[in-house]
Coordinates of C-alpha atoms in Angstrom, one line a residue:
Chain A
X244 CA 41.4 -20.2 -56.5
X245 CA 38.3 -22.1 -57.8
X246 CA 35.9 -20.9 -54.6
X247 CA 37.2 -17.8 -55.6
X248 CA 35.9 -17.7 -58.8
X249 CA 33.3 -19.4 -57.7
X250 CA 32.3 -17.1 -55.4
X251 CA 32.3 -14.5 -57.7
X252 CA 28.6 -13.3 -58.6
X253 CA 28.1 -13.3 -62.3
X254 CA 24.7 -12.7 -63.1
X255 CA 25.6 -9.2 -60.9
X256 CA 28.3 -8.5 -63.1
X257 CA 26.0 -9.0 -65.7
X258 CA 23.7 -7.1 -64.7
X259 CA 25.6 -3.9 -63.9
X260 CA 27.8 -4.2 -67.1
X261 CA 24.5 -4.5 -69.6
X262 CA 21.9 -1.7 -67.8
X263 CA 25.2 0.5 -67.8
X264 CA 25.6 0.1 -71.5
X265 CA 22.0 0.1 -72.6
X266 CA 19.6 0.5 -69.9
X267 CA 21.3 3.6 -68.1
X268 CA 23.3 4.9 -71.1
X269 CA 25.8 7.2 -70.0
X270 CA 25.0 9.6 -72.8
X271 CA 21.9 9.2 -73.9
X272 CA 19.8 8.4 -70.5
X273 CA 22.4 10.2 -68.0
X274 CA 23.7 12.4 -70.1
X275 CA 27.1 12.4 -68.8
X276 CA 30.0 13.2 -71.6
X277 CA 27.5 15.5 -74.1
X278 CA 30.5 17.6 -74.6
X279 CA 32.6 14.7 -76.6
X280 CA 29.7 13.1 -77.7
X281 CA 28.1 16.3 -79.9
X282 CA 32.1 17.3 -80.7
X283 CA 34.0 14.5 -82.0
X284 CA 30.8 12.3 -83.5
X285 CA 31.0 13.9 -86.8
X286 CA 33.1 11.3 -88.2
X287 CA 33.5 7.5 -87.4
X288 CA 36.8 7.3 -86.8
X289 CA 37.6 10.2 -84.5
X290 CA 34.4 8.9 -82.7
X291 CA 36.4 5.5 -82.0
X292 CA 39.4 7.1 -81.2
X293 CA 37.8 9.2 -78.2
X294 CA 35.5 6.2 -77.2
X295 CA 39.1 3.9 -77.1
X296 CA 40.4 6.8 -74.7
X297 CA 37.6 7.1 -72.8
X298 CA 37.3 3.5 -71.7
X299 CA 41.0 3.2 -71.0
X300 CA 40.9 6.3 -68.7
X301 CA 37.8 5.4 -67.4
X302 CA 38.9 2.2 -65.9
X303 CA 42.5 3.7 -64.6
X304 CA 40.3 6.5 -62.9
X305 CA 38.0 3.7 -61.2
X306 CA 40.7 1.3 -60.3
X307 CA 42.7 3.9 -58.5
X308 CA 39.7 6.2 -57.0
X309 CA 37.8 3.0 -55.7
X310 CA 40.9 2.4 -53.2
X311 CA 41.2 6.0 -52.5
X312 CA 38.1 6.4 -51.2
X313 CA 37.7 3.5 -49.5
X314 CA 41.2 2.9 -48.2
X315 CA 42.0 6.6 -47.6
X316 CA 39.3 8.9 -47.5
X317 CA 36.7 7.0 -45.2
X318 CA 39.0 5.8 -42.5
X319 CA 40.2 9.4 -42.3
X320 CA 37.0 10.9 -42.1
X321 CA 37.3 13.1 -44.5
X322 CA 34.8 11.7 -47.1
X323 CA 33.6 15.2 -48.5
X324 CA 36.7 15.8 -50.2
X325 CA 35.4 13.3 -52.3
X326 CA 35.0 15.9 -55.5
X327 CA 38.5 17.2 -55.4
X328 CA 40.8 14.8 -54.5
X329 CA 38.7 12.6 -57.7
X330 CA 39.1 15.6 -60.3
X331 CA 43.0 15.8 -59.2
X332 CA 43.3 12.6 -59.9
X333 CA 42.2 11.9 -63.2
X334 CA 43.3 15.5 -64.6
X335 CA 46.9 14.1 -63.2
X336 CA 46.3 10.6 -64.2
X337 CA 45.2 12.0 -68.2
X338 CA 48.5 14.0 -67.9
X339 CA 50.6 10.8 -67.1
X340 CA 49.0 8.6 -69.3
X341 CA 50.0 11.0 -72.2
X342 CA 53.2 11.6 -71.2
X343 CA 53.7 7.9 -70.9
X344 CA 52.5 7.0 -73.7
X345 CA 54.2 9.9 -75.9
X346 CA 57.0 8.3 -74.7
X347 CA 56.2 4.9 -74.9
X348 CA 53.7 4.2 -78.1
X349 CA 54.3 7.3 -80.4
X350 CA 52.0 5.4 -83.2
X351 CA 49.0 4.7 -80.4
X352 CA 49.5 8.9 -79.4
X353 CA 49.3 10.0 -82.4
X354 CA 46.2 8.5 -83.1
X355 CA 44.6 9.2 -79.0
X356 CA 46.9 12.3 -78.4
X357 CA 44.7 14.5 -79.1
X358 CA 41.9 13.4 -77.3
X359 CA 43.3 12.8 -74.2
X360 CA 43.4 16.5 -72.6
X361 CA 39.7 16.4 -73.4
X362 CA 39.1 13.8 -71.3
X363 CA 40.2 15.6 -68.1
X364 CA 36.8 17.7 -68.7
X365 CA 35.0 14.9 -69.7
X366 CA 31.6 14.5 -67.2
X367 CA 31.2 10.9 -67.8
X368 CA 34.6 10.1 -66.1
X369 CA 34.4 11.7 -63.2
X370 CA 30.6 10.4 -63.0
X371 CA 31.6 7.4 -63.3
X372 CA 34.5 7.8 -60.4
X373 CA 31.8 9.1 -58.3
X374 CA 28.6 7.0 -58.9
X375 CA 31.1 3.9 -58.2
X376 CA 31.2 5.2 -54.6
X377 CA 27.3 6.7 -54.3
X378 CA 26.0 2.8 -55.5
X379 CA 28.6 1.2 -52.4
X380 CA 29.5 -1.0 -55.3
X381 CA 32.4 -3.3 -54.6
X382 CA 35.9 -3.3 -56.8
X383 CA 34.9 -5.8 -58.8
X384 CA 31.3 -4.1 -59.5
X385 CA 33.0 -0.5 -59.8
X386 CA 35.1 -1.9 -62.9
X387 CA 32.4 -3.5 -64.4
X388 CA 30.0 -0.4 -64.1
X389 CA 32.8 1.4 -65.7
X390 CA 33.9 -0.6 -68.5
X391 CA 30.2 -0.8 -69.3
X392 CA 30.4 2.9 -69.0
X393 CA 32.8 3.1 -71.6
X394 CA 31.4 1.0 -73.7
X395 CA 27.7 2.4 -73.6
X396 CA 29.4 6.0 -74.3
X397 CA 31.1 3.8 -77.4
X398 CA 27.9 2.6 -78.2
X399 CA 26.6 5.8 -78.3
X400 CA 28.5 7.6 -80.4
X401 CA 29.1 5.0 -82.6
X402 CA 25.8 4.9 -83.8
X403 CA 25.5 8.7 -83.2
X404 CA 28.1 9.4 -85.8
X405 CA 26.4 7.2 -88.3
X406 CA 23.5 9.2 -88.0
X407 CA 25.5 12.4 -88.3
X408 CA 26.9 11.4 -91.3
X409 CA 23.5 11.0 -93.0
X410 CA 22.7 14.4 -91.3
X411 CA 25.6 16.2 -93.5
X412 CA 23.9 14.6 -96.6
X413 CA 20.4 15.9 -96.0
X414 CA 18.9 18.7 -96.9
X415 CA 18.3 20.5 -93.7
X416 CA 15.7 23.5 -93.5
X417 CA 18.2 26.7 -92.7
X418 CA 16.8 27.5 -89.4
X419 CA 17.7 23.5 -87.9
X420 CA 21.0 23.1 -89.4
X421 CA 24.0 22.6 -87.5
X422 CA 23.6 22.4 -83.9
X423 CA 19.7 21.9 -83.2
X424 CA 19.0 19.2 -86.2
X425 CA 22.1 17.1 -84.6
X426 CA 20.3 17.9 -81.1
X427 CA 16.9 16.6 -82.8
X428 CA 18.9 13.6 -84.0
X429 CA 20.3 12.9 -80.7
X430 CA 16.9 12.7 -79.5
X431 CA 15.5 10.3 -81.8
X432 CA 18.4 8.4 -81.1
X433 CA 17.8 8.5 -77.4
X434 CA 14.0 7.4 -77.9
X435 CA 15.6 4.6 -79.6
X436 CA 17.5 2.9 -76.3
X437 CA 14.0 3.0 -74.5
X438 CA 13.7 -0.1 -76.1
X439 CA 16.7 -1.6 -73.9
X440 CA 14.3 -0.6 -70.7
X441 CA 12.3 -4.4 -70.4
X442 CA 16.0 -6.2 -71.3
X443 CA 17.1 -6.4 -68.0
X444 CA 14.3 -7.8 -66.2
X445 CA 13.2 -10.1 -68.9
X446 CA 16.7 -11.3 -69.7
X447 CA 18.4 -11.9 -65.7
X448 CA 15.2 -11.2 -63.6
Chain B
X142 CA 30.1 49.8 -79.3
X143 CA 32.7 52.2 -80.5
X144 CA 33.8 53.2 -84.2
X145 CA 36.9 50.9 -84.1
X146 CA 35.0 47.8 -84.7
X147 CA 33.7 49.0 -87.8
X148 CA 37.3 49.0 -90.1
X149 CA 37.9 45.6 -91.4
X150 CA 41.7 45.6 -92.0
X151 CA 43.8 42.7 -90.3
X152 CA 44.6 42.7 -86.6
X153 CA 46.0 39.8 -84.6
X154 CA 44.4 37.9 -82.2
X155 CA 46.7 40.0 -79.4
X156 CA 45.4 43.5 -80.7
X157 CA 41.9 42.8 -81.0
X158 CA 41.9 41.4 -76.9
X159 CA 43.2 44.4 -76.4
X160 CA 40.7 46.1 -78.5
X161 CA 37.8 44.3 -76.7
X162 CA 38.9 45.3 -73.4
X163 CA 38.7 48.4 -74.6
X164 CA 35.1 48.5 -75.7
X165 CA 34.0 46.3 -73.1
X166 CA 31.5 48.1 -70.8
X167 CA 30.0 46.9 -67.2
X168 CA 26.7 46.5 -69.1
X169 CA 28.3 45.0 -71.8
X170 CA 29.6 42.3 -70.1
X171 CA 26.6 41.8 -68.7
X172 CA 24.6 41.9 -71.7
X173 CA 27.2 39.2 -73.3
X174 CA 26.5 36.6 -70.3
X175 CA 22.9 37.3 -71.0
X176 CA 22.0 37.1 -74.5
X177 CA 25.0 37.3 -77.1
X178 CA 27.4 35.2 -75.2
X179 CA 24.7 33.0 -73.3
X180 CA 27.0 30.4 -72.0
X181 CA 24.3 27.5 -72.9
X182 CA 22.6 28.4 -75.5
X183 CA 25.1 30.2 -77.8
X184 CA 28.1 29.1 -76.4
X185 CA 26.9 25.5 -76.0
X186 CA 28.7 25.2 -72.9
X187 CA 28.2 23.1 -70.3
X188 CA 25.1 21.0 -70.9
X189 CA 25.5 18.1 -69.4
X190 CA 23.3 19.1 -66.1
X191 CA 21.6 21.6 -68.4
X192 CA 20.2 18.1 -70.3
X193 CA 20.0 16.6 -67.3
X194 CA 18.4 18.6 -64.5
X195 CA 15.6 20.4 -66.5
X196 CA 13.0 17.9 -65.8
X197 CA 11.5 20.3 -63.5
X198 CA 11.6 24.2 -63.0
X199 CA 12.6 23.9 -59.8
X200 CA 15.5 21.5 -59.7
X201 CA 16.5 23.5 -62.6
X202 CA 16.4 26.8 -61.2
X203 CA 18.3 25.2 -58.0
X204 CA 20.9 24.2 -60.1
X205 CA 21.4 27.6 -62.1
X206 CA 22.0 28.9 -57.8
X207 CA 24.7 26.9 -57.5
X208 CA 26.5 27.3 -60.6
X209 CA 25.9 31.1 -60.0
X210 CA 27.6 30.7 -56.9
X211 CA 30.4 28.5 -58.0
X212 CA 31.0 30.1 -61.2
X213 CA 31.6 34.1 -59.5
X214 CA 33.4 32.5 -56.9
X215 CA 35.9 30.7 -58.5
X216 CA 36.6 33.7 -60.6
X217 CA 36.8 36.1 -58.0
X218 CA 39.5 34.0 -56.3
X219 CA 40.8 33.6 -59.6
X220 CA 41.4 36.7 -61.1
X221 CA 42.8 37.3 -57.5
X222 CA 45.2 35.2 -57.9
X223 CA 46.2 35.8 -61.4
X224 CA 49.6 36.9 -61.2
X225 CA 50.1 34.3 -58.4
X226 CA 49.6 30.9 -60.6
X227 CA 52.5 29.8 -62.6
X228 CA 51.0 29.6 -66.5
X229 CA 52.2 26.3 -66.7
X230 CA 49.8 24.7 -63.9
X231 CA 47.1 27.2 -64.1
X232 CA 44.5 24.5 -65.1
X233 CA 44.8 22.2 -62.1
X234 CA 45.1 25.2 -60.0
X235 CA 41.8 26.6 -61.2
X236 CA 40.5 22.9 -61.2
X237 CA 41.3 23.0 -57.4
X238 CA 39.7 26.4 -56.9
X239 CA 36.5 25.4 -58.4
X240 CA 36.4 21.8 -57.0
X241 CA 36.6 24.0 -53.7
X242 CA 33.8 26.0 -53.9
X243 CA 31.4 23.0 -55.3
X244 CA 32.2 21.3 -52.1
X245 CA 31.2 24.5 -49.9
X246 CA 27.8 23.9 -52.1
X247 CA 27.4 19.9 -51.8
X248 CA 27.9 20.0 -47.8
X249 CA 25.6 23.2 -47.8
X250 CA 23.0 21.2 -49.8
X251 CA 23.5 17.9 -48.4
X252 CA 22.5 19.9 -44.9
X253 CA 19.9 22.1 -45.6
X254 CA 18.5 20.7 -48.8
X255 CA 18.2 16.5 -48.4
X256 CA 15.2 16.5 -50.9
X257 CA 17.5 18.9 -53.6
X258 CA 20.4 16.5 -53.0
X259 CA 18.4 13.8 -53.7
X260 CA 16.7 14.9 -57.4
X261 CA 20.3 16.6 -58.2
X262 CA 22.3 14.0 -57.0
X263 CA 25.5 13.6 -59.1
X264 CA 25.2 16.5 -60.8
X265 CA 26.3 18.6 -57.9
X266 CA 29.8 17.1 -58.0
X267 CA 29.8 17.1 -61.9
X268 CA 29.6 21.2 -61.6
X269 CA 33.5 20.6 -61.7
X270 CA 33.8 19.8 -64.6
X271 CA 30.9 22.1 -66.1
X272 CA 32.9 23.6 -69.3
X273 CA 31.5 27.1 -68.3
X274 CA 33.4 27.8 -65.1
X275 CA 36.9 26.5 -66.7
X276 CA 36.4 28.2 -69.9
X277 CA 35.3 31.4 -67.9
X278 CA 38.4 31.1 -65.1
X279 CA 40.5 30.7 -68.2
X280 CA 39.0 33.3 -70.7
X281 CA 38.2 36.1 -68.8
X282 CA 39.3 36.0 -64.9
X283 CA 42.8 34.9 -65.6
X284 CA 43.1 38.1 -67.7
X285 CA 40.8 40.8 -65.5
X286 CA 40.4 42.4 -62.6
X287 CA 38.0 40.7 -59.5
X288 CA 35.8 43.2 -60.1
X289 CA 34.7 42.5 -63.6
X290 CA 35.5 39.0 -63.0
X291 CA 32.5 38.8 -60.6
X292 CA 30.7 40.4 -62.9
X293 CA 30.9 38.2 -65.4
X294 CA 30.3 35.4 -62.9
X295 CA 27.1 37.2 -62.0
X296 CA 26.1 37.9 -65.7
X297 CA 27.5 34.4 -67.2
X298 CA 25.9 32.5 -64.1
X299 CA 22.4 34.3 -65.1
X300 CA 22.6 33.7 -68.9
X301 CA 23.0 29.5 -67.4
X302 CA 20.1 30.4 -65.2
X303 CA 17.8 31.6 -67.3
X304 CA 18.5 29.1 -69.8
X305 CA 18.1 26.0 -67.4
X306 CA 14.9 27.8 -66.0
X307 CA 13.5 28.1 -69.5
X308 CA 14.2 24.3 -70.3
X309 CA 12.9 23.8 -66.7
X310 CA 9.5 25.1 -67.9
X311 CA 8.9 24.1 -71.1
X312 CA 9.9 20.1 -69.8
X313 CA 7.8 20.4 -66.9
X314 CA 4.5 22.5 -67.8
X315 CA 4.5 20.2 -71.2
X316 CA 5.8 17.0 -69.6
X317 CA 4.1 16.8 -66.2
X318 CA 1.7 19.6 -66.5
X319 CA 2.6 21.1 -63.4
X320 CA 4.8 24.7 -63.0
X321 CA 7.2 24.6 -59.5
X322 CA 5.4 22.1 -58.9
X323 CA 1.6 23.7 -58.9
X324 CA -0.6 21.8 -61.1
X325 CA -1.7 24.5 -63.7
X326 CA -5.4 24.2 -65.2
X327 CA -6.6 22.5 -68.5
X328 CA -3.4 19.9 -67.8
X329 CA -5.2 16.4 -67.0
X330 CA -8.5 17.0 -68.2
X331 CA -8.5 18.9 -71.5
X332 CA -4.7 18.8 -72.2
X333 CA -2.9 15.0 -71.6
X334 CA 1.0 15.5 -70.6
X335 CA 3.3 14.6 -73.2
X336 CA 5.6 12.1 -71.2
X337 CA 8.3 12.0 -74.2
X338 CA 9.2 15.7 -72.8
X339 CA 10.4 14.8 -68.9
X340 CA 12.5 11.8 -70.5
X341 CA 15.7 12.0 -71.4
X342 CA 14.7 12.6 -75.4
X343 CA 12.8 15.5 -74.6
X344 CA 15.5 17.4 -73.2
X345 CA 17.5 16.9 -76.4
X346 CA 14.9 18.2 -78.2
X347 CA 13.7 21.1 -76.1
X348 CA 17.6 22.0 -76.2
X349 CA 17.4 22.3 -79.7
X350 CA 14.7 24.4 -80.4
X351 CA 15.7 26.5 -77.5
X352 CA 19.3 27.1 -79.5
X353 CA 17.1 28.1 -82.6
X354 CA 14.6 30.5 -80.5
X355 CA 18.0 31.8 -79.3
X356 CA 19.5 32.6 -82.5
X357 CA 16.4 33.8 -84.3
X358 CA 16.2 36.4 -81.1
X359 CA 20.3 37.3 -81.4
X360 CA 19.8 38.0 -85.0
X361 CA 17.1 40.4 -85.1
X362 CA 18.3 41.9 -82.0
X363 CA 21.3 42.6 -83.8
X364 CA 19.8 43.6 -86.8
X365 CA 18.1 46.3 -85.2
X366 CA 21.1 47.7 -83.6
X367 CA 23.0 47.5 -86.5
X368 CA 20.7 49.7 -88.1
X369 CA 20.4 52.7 -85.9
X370 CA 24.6 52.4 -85.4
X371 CA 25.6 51.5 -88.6
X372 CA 28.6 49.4 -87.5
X373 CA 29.6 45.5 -87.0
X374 CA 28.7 43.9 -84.0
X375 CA 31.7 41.3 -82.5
X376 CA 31.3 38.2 -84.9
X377 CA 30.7 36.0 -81.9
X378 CA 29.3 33.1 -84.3
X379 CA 28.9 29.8 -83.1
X380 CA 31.0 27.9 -85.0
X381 CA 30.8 23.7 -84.0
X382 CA 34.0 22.5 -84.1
X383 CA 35.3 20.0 -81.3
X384 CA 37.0 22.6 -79.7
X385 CA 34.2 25.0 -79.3
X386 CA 32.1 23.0 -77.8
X387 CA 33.9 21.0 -75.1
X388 CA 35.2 24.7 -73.3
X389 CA 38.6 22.9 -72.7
X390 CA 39.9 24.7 -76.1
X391 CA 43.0 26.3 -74.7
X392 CA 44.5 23.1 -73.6
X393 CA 43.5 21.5 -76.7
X394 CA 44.8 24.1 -79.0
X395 CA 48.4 23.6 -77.0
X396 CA 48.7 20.2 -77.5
X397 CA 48.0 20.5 -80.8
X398 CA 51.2 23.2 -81.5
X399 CA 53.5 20.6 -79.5

């Protein structure tokens, strides 16, 4: 048990975990999950909501399309039904989950309910499924990746909604308000992460 | 557009489908994927690979292919299939459809294209889960005939186009000073390129003023036509709710009611 832990590579983990929640944002470098992260961020605590459904979904959705891939699709050969057999998954697993759940932890779906059928559509998830398998990372990598995931998109609209809340405040010339000032905002907000860009080198290199 | 969209008196959401059926022409239906009902940027639809992709005019204008192709596809098979799918299921079955056809495109490209795969990448695969086609399959070719539902493939798939291909240029003339990759005069010498355009802040910002060149267009546009008709154009605002922008609105209007 202790070689096992031993052997386990930390400073990799590391690694993979901090670029993917500040280095390689998923939503503000990628741009993976714009769709949630423009829709729900106009108020802190739907924002958390979403992000604590995201990060739970996103780490079902690796830990079961990690095996299917490697345990089911490569040996058969039949690797380029990568896309679809992924999408089917997590659009069944979000169904389950809230069904479960409905069942289970009424309290905890009230609060998530509602964002769970949003997730199905959600680009980060699936990118996140599918980068996994593009980067040949191993099981233990492909969770870390996607908890960072989940966590940079937490990040990011954490501090996003912040900033939105200021927005509604302001006064906003009439041809920027609504959608393009909040796009503008975004992108300051974006220029802000280049400043994680040197972290990684400086910090594990 | 005909004299019943004029009269304001109360009609329910059933009745005025029906009446927009009605007055919806061939050209208008392409006019709506165009300009009014431009799927990026009025509709705000699926802009994760239009963020994304635009660093360049060309991957840009690669991508808008492909979601052309995916996008009249899947509603051609679709609205064929229409009275087929159980309402119940209809979102993982047009989930499958679409996953379908966006494999047909990533072994075509992987094949033919290596380079295009490369700069693409995982936004081929991601074209599954672009909010246009599922709001499309589930707005328009679930309820129409293949024929206009190819249409508005077509006309939708161009209005993505032409936006992608205009966020293509601006990032790439002002951010690398190249066009399709042809190094254009002035750039390098007289004019340096602003490097804050091909990074990931640009497109955020290019995104935005592209929505408000949109809207100032759409409004006079409409202003002129209202003039010379006298009557009401469809109040196709954008309004930004969660629902509106995401595309998966349907399903989250129905879990909602339960």
């Amino acid at each position: 048990m202790i070689t096992f832990i031993l052997s386990i590579d930390i400073q990799g983990l590391m690694i993979i975990l901090f670029s993917a929640i500040l280095v390689d944002n998923f939503v503000l470098s990628k741009f993976l999950g714009i769709c949630p992260f423009l829709g729900v961020s106009k108020n802190l605590k739907t924002a958390m909501g979403m992000s604590a459904a995201v990060i739970a979904i996103m780490l079902l959705a690796s830990a079961i399309t990690w095996p299917i891939q490697n345990f089911l699709l490569n040996p058969m050969g039949i690797g380029f039904l990568q896309t679809l057999v992924f999408i089917l998954v997590i659009a069944s697993l979000v169904q389950m989950v809230e069904t479960i759940m409905k069942k289970t932890l009424p309290p905890l779906y009230k609060a998530l309910g509602i964002y769970l059928p949003l997730i199905t559509t959600n680009c980060a998830v699936l990118g996140v499924t599918i980068l996994n398998i593009t980067k040949d990372f191993s099981f233990g990598k492909a969770m870390t990746n996607s908890l960072g995931a989940g966590l940079g998109f937490a990040l990011a609209l954490f501090l996003f909604s912040g900033v939105r809340m200021r927005i509604e405040k302001a006064d906003v010339p009439k041809a920027l308000r609504g959608l393009p000032i909040t796009l503008i905002a975004a992108s300051l907000v974006s220029v802000s992460f280049f400043a994680f860009k040197g972290l990684i080198e400086n910090i594990f290199g | 557009m005909s004299e019943h969209m004029s009269d304001k008196t109360y009609r329910s959401p059933d009745q005025r489908l029906e009446e927009k059926k009605k007055s919806e022409s061939p050209w208008s239906i392409v006019l709506n994927g165009l300009l009014f009902e431009n799927p990026a940027l009025r509709l705000i639809l699926g802009i994760c690979p239009l963020l994304a992709v635009t660093i360049s005019a060309k991957s840009s204008l690669f991508m808008g292919f492909a979601v052309i192709f995916v996008l009249t596809g899947s509603e051609f098979i679709v609205s064929l299939l229409r009275h087929v799918i159980p309402v119940k299921v209809r979102i993982p079955a047009f989930i499958t459809i679409i996953a379908g056809f966006v494999t047909i495109v990533q072994l075509v490209v992987s094949a033919y294209l290596p380079a295009l795969n490369e700069s693409l990448g995982i936004y081929i695969p991601l074209i599954v889960v672009n909010c246009v086609v599922l709001a499309r399959a589930e707005t328009f070719a679930s309820k129409r005939s293949p024929a206009y539902s190819v249409l508005d493939g077509l006309s939708m798939g161009g209005g993505f186009t032409l936006a992608l291909l205009m966020m293509g240029s601006i990032r790439e003339i002002l951010g690398a000073g190249t066009f399709f990759d042809v190094k254009l005069p002035l750039f390098g010498s007289v004019i340096e390129p602003i490097m804050f355009f091909s990074l990931p802040p640009g497109g955020f910002f290019v995104f935005g003023i592209c929505i408000i060149i949109m809207q100032w267009v759409v409004i006079r546009i409409k202003r002129i036509t209202a003039n010379k008709n006298k009557t009401v154009l469809a109040e196709s605002e954008t309004d930004e709710s969660a629902c509106s922008s995401c595309g998966a609105c349907s399903i989250c209007r129905e879990s909602e009611v339960k």
